CSV table of C-alpha atoms (C1' of nucleotides) in Angstrom, one decimal:
chain,number,residue,atom,x,y,z
A,282,MET,CA,9.0,21.5,-176.0
A,283,GLU,CA,8.1,22.9,-179.5
A,284,GLU,CA,9.3,26.1,-181.1
A,285,PRO,CA,6.7,28.7,-180.3
A,286,ARG,CA,4.8,30.4,-183.1
A,287,TRP,CA,6.4,33.9,-182.6
A,288,LEU,CA,4.6,37.0,-183.7
A,289,ASP,CA,5.9,38.6,-186.9
A,290,ALA,CA,6.5,42.4,-187.1
A,291,GLU,CA,3.0,43.2,-188.3
A,292,GLU,CA,1.4,41.1,-185.6
A,293,LEU,CA,3.6,42.7,-183.0
A,294,GLN,CA,2.4,46.1,-184.2
A,295,THR,CA,-1.2,45.0,-183.9
A,296,TRP,CA,-0.6,43.7,-180.4
A,297,TYR,CA,1.1,46.8,-179.0
A,298,THR,CA,-1.6,49.0,-180.4
A,299,LEU,CA,-4.4,46.8,-179.0
A,300,ALA,CA,-2.6,46.6,-175.7
A,301,GLY,CA,-2.6,50.4,-175.5
A,302,LEU,CA,-6.3,50.4,-176.3
A,303,LEU,CA,-7.1,47.8,-173.6
A,304,VAL,CA,-5.5,50.1,-171.0
A,305,ARG,CA,-6.4,53.5,-172.1
A,306,LEU,CA,-10.0,53.4,-173.3
A,307,PRO,CA,-11.5,52.0,-170.1
A,308,SER,CA,-9.3,54.4,-168.1
A,309,ALA,CA,-10.5,57.4,-170.2
A,310,LEU,CA,-14.1,56.4,-169.7
A,311,ASP,CA,-13.6,55.9,-166.1
A,312,ALA,CA,-12.0,59.3,-165.7
A,313,GLN,CA,-14.9,61.1,-167.4
A,314,LEU,CA,-17.4,59.5,-165.1
A,315,GLN,CA,-15.3,60.0,-162.0
A,316,ARG,CA,-14.8,63.7,-162.9
A,317,ASP,CA,-18.3,64.6,-164.0
A,318,ALA,CA,-20.4,62.3,-161.8
A,319,GLY,CA,-18.2,60.9,-159.1
A,320,ILE,CA,-18.9,57.3,-159.9
A,321,SER,CA,-16.8,54.5,-161.6
A,322,LEU,CA,-17.6,52.9,-164.9
A,323,PHE,CA,-18.6,49.7,-163.2
A,324,GLU,CA,-21.0,51.6,-160.9
A,325,TYR,CA,-22.5,53.4,-163.9
A,326,GLN,CA,-22.9,50.2,-165.8
A,327,THR,CA,-24.6,48.7,-162.8
A,328,MET,CA,-27.1,51.5,-162.5
A,329,ALA,CA,-27.6,51.6,-166.2
A,330,SER,CA,-28.4,47.9,-166.3
A,331,LEU,CA,-31.0,48.4,-163.6
A,332,SER,CA,-32.5,51.4,-165.3
A,333,GLU,CA,-33.3,49.3,-168.3
A,334,ALA,CA,-34.6,46.3,-166.4
A,335,PRO,CA,-38.3,45.7,-165.8
A,336,GLU,CA,-39.3,47.3,-162.5
A,337,ARG,CA,-35.8,48.8,-162.5
A,338,SER,CA,-34.8,45.8,-160.5
A,339,MET,CA,-32.7,42.7,-161.1
A,340,ARG,CA,-31.2,39.8,-159.1
A,341,MET,CA,-27.6,40.3,-157.9
A,342,SER,CA,-26.3,37.3,-159.8
A,343,HIS,CA,-27.9,38.4,-163.1
A,344,LEU,CA,-26.6,42.0,-162.6
A,345,ALA,CA,-23.1,40.7,-161.9
A,346,MET,CA,-23.1,38.7,-165.1
A,347,LEU,CA,-24.4,41.6,-167.2
A,348,ALA,CA,-21.7,43.9,-165.9
A,349,GLU,CA,-19.0,41.3,-166.4
A,350,GLY,CA,-18.0,41.2,-162.7
A,351,SER,CA,-17.8,38.7,-159.9
A,352,LEU,CA,-20.6,38.4,-157.4
A,353,PRO,CA,-18.5,39.7,-154.4
A,354,ARG,CA,-17.5,42.7,-156.5
A,355,MET,CA,-21.1,43.5,-157.4
A,356,SER,CA,-22.1,43.0,-153.8
A,357,GLN,CA,-19.7,45.7,-152.7
A,358,ALA,CA,-20.5,48.0,-155.5
A,359,VAL,CA,-24.2,47.8,-154.8
A,360,GLY,CA,-23.4,48.4,-151.1
A,361,ARG,CA,-21.7,51.6,-152.1
A,362,LEU,CA,-24.6,52.7,-154.3
A,363,GLU,CA,-27.1,51.8,-151.5
A,364,LYS,CA,-25.2,54.0,-149.1
A,365,ARG,CA,-25.6,56.9,-151.5
A,366,GLY,CA,-29.3,56.2,-151.8
A,367,TRP,CA,-29.3,55.2,-155.5
A,368,VAL,CA,-30.1,51.5,-155.0
A,369,ARG,CA,-31.9,49.5,-152.4
A,370,ARG,CA,-31.9,45.7,-151.8
A,371,THR,CA,-34.6,43.4,-150.8
A,372,PRO,CA,-35.0,39.6,-150.8
A,373,ASP,CA,-36.8,38.2,-153.9
A,374,PRO,CA,-40.4,37.6,-152.8
A,375,THR,CA,-40.5,34.6,-155.2
A,376,ASP,CA,-37.4,32.9,-153.7
A,377,GLY,CA,-35.7,34.3,-150.6
A,378,ARG,CA,-32.3,33.1,-151.7
A,379,PHE,CA,-32.1,35.7,-154.4
A,380,THR,CA,-31.5,39.3,-153.6
A,381,LEU,CA,-33.2,42.0,-155.8
A,382,ALA,CA,-31.3,45.2,-156.4
A,383,ILE,CA,-33.7,48.0,-157.1
A,384,LEU,CA,-32.9,51.4,-158.6
A,385,THR,CA,-34.4,54.1,-156.4
A,386,GLU,CA,-36.0,57.3,-157.8
A,387,ALA,CA,-32.9,59.2,-156.9
A,388,GLY,CA,-30.8,56.5,-158.7
A,389,TRP,CA,-32.9,56.9,-161.8
A,390,GLU,CA,-32.4,60.6,-161.7
A,391,LYS,CA,-28.7,60.1,-161.3
A,392,VAL,CA,-28.5,57.9,-164.4
A,393,ARG,CA,-30.6,60.3,-166.4
A,394,GLU,CA,-28.2,63.2,-165.7
A,395,THR,CA,-25.1,61.1,-166.1
A,396,ALA,CA,-25.9,59.3,-169.3
A,397,PRO,CA,-25.6,62.2,-171.8
A,398,GLY,CA,-22.0,62.9,-170.7
A,399,HIS,CA,-21.0,59.2,-170.8
A,400,VAL,CA,-22.6,58.6,-174.2
A,401,GLU,CA,-20.9,61.7,-175.5
A,402,ALA,CA,-17.5,60.4,-174.2
A,403,THR,CA,-18.2,57.0,-175.8
A,404,ARG,CA,-19.0,58.6,-179.0
A,405,THR,CA,-16.0,60.9,-179.0
A,406,TYR,CA,-13.6,58.1,-178.2
A,407,VAL,CA,-15.0,55.2,-180.2
A,408,PHE,CA,-17.5,56.2,-182.9
A,409,ASP,CA,-16.4,59.6,-184.0
A,410,PRO,CA,-12.9,58.4,-185.1
A,411,LEU,CA,-14.3,55.4,-186.9
A,412,THR,CA,-16.2,55.0,-190.1
A,413,ARG,CA,-19.4,53.1,-190.0
A,414,ALA,CA,-17.7,50.2,-191.8
A,415,GLN,CA,-14.9,50.2,-189.3
A,416,ALA,CA,-17.4,50.1,-186.4
A,417,ARG,CA,-19.0,47.1,-188.0
A,418,GLN,CA,-15.7,45.4,-188.5
A,419,LEU,CA,-14.9,46.1,-184.9
A,420,THR,CA,-18.0,44.3,-183.8
A,421,GLU,CA,-17.1,41.3,-185.8
A,422,ILE,CA,-13.5,41.3,-184.6
A,423,SER,CA,-14.4,41.7,-181.0
A,424,ARG,CA,-16.9,38.8,-181.3
A,425,ARG,CA,-14.3,36.5,-182.7
A,426,ILE,CA,-11.8,37.3,-180.0
A,427,LEU,CA,-14.5,36.9,-177.4
A,428,ARG,CA,-15.4,33.5,-178.7
A,429,ALA,CA,-11.7,32.5,-178.6
A,430,VAL,CA,-11.3,33.7,-175.0
A,431,ASP,CA,-14.5,32.1,-173.7
A,432,PRO,CA,-16.3,29.7,-176.0
A,433,GLU,CA,-19.1,29.3,-173.5
A,434,SER,CA,-20.0,33.0,-173.6
A,435,ARG,CA,-23.0,34.3,-175.5
A,436,CYS,CA,-21.6,37.2,-177.5
A,437,PRO,CA,-24.1,37.7,-180.3
A,438,GLY,CA,-26.6,40.5,-180.0
A,439,GLU,CA,-29.2,38.8,-177.8
A,440,ARG,CA,-28.3,40.8,-174.8
A,441,PRO,CA,-30.9,43.3,-173.6
A,442,ALA,CA,-30.0,46.9,-174.1
A,443,ILE,CA,-28.4,48.9,-171.3
A,444,ASP,CA,-26.7,52.1,-172.2
B,593,MET,CA,-28.3,71.6,-172.4
B,594,GLU,CA,-28.5,70.0,-175.8
B,595,GLU,CA,-30.0,66.7,-176.8
B,596,PRO,CA,-27.2,64.1,-176.6
B,597,ARG,CA,-26.3,62.2,-179.7
B,598,TRP,CA,-27.5,58.8,-178.5
B,599,LEU,CA,-26.1,55.6,-179.9
B,600,ASP,CA,-28.3,53.7,-182.4
B,601,ALA,CA,-28.9,50.0,-182.2
B,602,GLU,CA,-25.9,49.0,-184.3
B,603,GLU,CA,-23.6,51.2,-182.3
B,604,LEU,CA,-24.9,49.8,-179.1
B,605,GLN,CA,-24.2,46.4,-180.4
B,606,THR,CA,-20.6,47.4,-181.1
B,607,TRP,CA,-20.2,49.0,-177.8
B,608,TYR,CA,-21.4,46.0,-175.7
B,609,THR,CA,-19.2,43.6,-177.7
B,610,LEU,CA,-16.2,45.9,-177.3
B,611,ALA,CA,-16.9,46.4,-173.6
B,612,GLY,CA,-16.8,42.6,-173.2
B,613,LEU,CA,-13.5,42.5,-175.0
B,614,LEU,CA,-12.0,45.2,-172.8
B,615,VAL,CA,-12.8,43.2,-169.7
B,616,ARG,CA,-12.2,39.6,-170.8
B,617,LEU,CA,-9.1,39.7,-173.0
B,618,PRO,CA,-6.8,41.2,-170.3
B,619,SER,CA,-8.2,39.0,-167.7
B,620,ALA,CA,-7.6,35.9,-169.8
B,621,LEU,CA,-4.0,36.8,-170.5
B,622,ASP,CA,-3.5,37.6,-166.9
B,623,ALA,CA,-4.9,34.2,-165.9
B,624,GLN,CA,-2.6,32.3,-168.2
B,625,LEU,CA,0.5,34.1,-166.9
B,626,GLN,CA,-0.6,33.7,-163.3
B,627,ARG,CA,-1.3,30.1,-163.7
B,628,ASP,CA,1.8,29.1,-165.7
B,629,ALA,CA,4.4,31.5,-164.4
B,630,GLY,CA,3.0,33.0,-161.2
B,631,ILE,CA,3.3,36.6,-162.4
B,632,SER,CA,0.8,39.2,-163.6
B,633,LEU,CA,0.6,40.6,-167.1
B,634,PHE,CA,1.9,43.9,-165.9
B,635,GLU,CA,4.9,42.2,-164.3
B,636,TYR,CA,5.6,40.3,-167.5
B,637,GLN,CA,5.4,43.3,-169.6
B,638,THR,CA,7.8,45.1,-167.3
B,639,MET,CA,10.4,42.3,-167.5
B,640,ALA,CA,9.8,41.9,-171.3
B,641,SER,CA,10.5,45.6,-171.8
B,642,LEU,CA,13.7,45.3,-169.8
B,643,SER,CA,14.8,42.3,-171.7
B,644,GLU,CA,14.6,44.2,-175.0
B,645,ALA,CA,16.3,47.3,-173.7
B,646,PRO,CA,20.0,48.0,-174.2
B,647,GLU,CA,22.0,46.6,-171.3
B,648,ARG,CA,18.6,45.1,-170.2
B,649,SER,CA,18.1,48.2,-168.1
B,650,MET,CA,15.8,51.2,-168.2
B,651,ARG,CA,14.9,54.2,-166.1
B,652,MET,CA,11.8,53.7,-164.0
B,653,SER,CA,9.9,56.5,-165.6
B,654,HIS,CA,10.5,55.2,-169.1
B,655,LEU,CA,9.6,51.8,-168.0
B,656,ALA,CA,6.3,53.0,-166.5
B,657,MET,CA,5.5,54.8,-169.7
B,658,LEU,CA,6.2,51.8,-171.9
B,659,ALA,CA,4.0,49.5,-169.7
B,660,GLU,CA,1.2,52.1,-169.6
B,661,GLY,CA,1.3,52.3,-165.8
B,662,SER,CA,1.8,55.0,-163.1
B,663,LEU,CA,5.1,55.5,-161.5
B,664,PRO,CA,4.1,54.4,-158.0
B,665,ARG,CA,2.6,51.2,-159.6
B,666,MET,CA,5.8,50.5,-161.4
B,667,SER,CA,7.8,51.2,-158.3
B,668,GLN,CA,5.8,48.6,-156.4
B,669,ALA,CA,5.9,46.1,-159.2
B,670,VAL,CA,9.7,46.4,-159.6
B,671,GLY,CA,9.9,46.1,-155.8
B,672,ARG,CA,8.2,42.7,-156.0
B,673,LEU,CA,10.3,41.6,-158.9
B,674,GLU,CA,13.4,42.7,-157.0
B,675,LYS,CA,12.4,40.6,-154.0
B,676,ARG,CA,12.1,37.6,-156.3
B,677,GLY,CA,15.6,38.2,-157.7
B,678,TRP,CA,14.6,39.0,-161.2
B,679,VAL,CA,15.4,42.7,-161.2
B,680,ARG,CA,17.7,45.0,-159.4
B,681,ARG,CA,17.8,48.8,-159.0
B,682,THR,CA,20.7,51.2,-159.0
B,683,PRO,CA,20.9,55.0,-159.3
B,684,ASP,CA,21.7,56.2,-162.8
B,685,PRO,CA,25.4,57.2,-162.7
B,686,THR,CA,24.6,59.9,-165.3
B,687,ASP,CA,22.0,61.6,-163.1
B,688,GLY,CA,21.3,60.4,-159.5
B,689,ARG,CA,17.7,61.4,-159.7
B,690,PHE,CA,16.9,58.6,-162.1
B,691,THR,CA,16.8,55.0,-161.0
B,692,LEU,CA,17.8,52.3,-163.4
B,693,ALA,CA,15.9,49.0,-163.3
B,694,ILE,CA,18.1,46.2,-164.5
B,695,LEU,CA,17.0,42.7,-165.5
B,696,THR,CA,19.1,40.1,-163.7
B,697,GLU,CA,20.3,36.9,-165.3
B,698,ALA,CA,17.6,35.0,-163.4
B,699,GLY,CA,15.1,37.5,-164.7
B,700,TRP,CA,16.2,37.0,-168.2
B,701,GLU,CA,15.9,33.3,-167.8
B,702,LYS,CA,12.4,33.8,-166.4
B,703,VAL,CA,11.3,35.8,-169.4
B,704,ARG,CA,12.8,33.2,-171.7
B,705,GLU,CA,10.8,30.4,-170.2
B,706,THR,CA,7.6,32.4,-169.8
B,707,ALA,CA,7.5,34.0,-173.2
B,708,PRO,CA,6.4,31.0,-175.3
B,709,GLY,CA,3.3,30.4,-173.3
B,710,HIS,CA,2.4,34.0,-173.3
B,711,VAL,CA,2.9,34.4,-177.0
B,712,GLU,CA,0.9,31.2,-177.6
B,713,ALA,CA,-2.0,32.6,-175.5
B,714,THR,CA,-1.9,35.9,-177.4
B,715,ARG,CA,-2.0,34.0,-180.7
B,716,THR,CA,-4.8,31.8,-179.6
B,717,TYR,CA,-7.0,34.6,-178.3
B,718,VAL,CA,-6.2,37.4,-180.8
B,719,PHE,CA,-4.6,36.2,-184.0
B,720,ASP,CA,-5.9,32.7,-184.6
B,721,PRO,CA,-9.6,33.8,-184.7
B,722,LEU,CA,-8.8,36.7,-187.1
B,723,THR,CA,-7.9,36.8,-190.7
B,724,ARG,CA,-4.8,38.7,-191.7
B,725,ALA,CA,-7.0,41.5,-193.1
B,726,GLN,CA,-8.9,41.8,-189.9
B,727,ALA,CA,-5.8,42.0,-187.8
B,728,ARG,CA,-4.7,44.9,-190.0
B,729,GLN,CA,-8.1,46.6,-189.6
B,730,LEU,CA,-7.8,46.1,-185.9
B,731,THR,CA,-4.5,48.0,-185.9
B,732,GLU,CA,-6.0,50.9,-187.8
B,733,ILE,CA,-9.1,50.9,-185.6
B,734,SER,CA,-7.1,50.8,-182.4
B,735,ARG,CA,-4.8,53.6,-183.6
B,736,ARG,CA,-7.8,55.8,-184.4
B,737,ILE,CA,-9.4,55.3,-181.0
B,738,LEU,CA,-6.1,55.8,-179.2
B,739,ARG,CA,-5.6,59.1,-181.0
B,740,ALA,CA,-9.1,60.2,-179.9
B,741,VAL,CA,-8.5,59.2,-176.3
B,742,ASP,CA,-5.1,60.8,-176.1
B,743,PRO,CA,-4.0,63.1,-178.9
B,744,GLU,CA,-0.6,63.6,-177.3
B,745,SER,CA,0.2,59.9,-177.5
B,746,ARG,CA,2.5,58.5,-180.1
B,747,CYS,CA,0.6,55.5,-181.4
B,748,PRO,CA,2.2,54.9,-184.7
B,749,GLY,CA,4.7,52.1,-185.0
B,750,GLU,CA,7.7,53.9,-183.8
B,751,ARG,CA,7.8,52.1,-180.5
B,752,PRO,CA,10.7,49.7,-179.9
B,753,ALA,CA,9.7,46.1,-180.0
B,754,ILE,CA,9.1,44.3,-176.7
B,755,ASP,CA,7.3,41.1,-176.8
C,829,DG,C1',-41.5,17.0,-140.7
C,830,DA,C1',-36.4,16.8,-139.5
C,831,DA,C1',-31.9,16.3,-141.3
C,832,DC,C1',-29.3,17.3,-145.2
C,833,DA,C1',-27.7,19.0,-149.5
C,834,DT,C1',-27.8,23.0,-152.8
C,835,DG,C1',-27.4,27.4,-154.3
C,836,DG,C1',-27.2,32.7,-153.7
C,837,DC,C1',-25.3,36.2,-151.4
C,838,DT,C1',-22.3,38.5,-148.0
C,839,DT,C1',-18.1,39.1,-145.2
C,840,DG,C1',-13.0,38.8,-143.9
C,841,DC,C1',-8.6,38.6,-145.4
C,842,DA,C1',-4.7,39.2,-148.4
C,843,DT,C1',-3.1,41.7,-152.3
C,844,DG,C1',-2.7,45.3,-155.6
C,845,DT,C1',-3.7,50.2,-157.1
C,846,DT,C1',-4.4,55.2,-156.7
C,847,DT,C1',-3.7,59.6,-154.6
C,848,DA,C1',-1.0,62.4,-151.8
C,849,DA,C1',2.8,63.4,-149.0
C,850,DG,C1',7.7,62.8,-148.3
C,851,DT,C1',12.7,62.3,-149.7
C,852,DA,C1',16.7,62.9,-152.5
C,853,DA,C1',19.3,64.8,-156.3
C,854,DC,C1',20.2,68.2,-159.7
C,855,DG,C1',20.4,73.0,-161.8
C,856,DA,C1',20.0,78.1,-161.4
C,857,DC,C1',20.3,82.3,-159.3
C,858,DG,C1',22.2,85.6,-156.1
D,466,DC,C1',28.6,78.5,-152.0
D,467,DG,C1',23.8,78.5,-150.1
D,468,DT,C1',19.1,78.7,-151.1
D,469,DC,C1',15.2,77.8,-154.1
D,470,DG,C1',12.6,75.4,-157.4
D,471,DT,C1',12.1,71.3,-160.2
D,472,DT,C1',12.4,66.5,-161.2
D,473,DA,C1',12.4,61.4,-160.2
D,474,DC,C1',11.3,58.3,-157.2
D,475,DT,C1',9.5,56.0,-152.8
D,476,DT,C1',6.4,55.5,-149.0
D,477,DA,C1',1.7,55.8,-146.5
D,478,DA,C1',-3.0,55.6,-146.3
D,479,DA,C1',-7.6,54.9,-148.5
D,480,DC,C1',-9.8,52.1,-151.4
D,481,DA,C1',-11.2,48.4,-154.6
D,482,DT,C1',-10.9,43.5,-155.9
D,483,DG,C1',-10.5,38.3,-155.8
D,484,DC,C1',-10.7,34.2,-153.1
D,485,DA,C1',-12.4,31.4,-149.5
D,486,DA,C1',-15.3,30.7,-145.6
D,487,DG,C1',-19.8,31.5,-143.5
D,488,DC,C1',-24.9,32.4,-143.6
D,489,DC,C1',-29.4,31.9,-144.8
D,490,DA,C1',-33.4,30.3,-147.6
D,491,DT,C1',-35.1,26.5,-150.4
D,492,DG,C1',-35.9,21.8,-152.0
D,493,DT,C1',-35.2,16.9,-151.2
D,494,DT,C1',-35.0,12.6,-148.9
D,495,DC,C1',-36.4,9.5,-145.7
DNA sequence: GAACATGGCTTGCATGTTTAAGTAACGACG
DNA sequence: CGTCGTTACTTAAACATGCAAGCCATGTTC
């Protein structure tokens, strides 16, 4: 039962500001996509990931990892996208245990028309208000926190591009 | 229909890392609280806000704003906390339209015993991996993004301390 | 080649959140 | 005073999410 290492005033300041960011930035991006395209950020990221993948297809488990979501969540999300005609599913011919999610032509079109607005929002909210140097610092800061949260995770830049 | 201002490789890098942070940090803090205290981060923030308020009481709407949540969400959350005996509600004697949420003695005790673990987690995930200078930069960066997301919002340090 | 173990995905259930409708209290105007 | 409009909150229904159990295909062991 040791005396906890309380936060000082400056750290408290940082934490409150960061906490606000953690809530408001995702919600703002979600709102833009919901309003302009009728899809959630998670659904957009899912389709965007597929659009960058070879053959525009990917295994469910890989897709879930890329989008930082659980497998059941991804299963439901892809189910919704499938119902709207933007994705279809088929067993992996290589190994029937895997399921391939495939972006349809309509899905690719949807990503194409949704991307500009989303990128614009991201730029408006994140990059426009920061200097180049601050953006770089943000990368380094985020990497450090990510490593502290989950040491297993690969956070360096070896992830294939999505956006 | 103008050509969108796409993100360059460096910006993409920043965005992916930040996106990971936005998902994983809240979820890690939530997990710690759920595991060690059986409450969510939102519930903790609610009780912590009350514990710092005069009379350990606050109007629902003010509480919801402080915790960055909607009013219905706060209503449900306080309902759960009330059922567990940590909070009680009473109409504001000044104006019957407001409802005052009041932290009970048991609730105060709960915050007291939960706070050290939560602060420790916050320190481990956020402050330990950063230098003092980086923490300061993070404050400034978060403020700028918050201003871009919601210009109305008061993000400078004029908020009363909670944690 | 038949039983079993493994791993990937889906489904069902319990919980929490959002949106919208409903309730109650206050103030203003006639 | 009585009604109207506004404000603060709660409740109801639709929906999304995590967890645990089930299902199916594969590879292994004998």
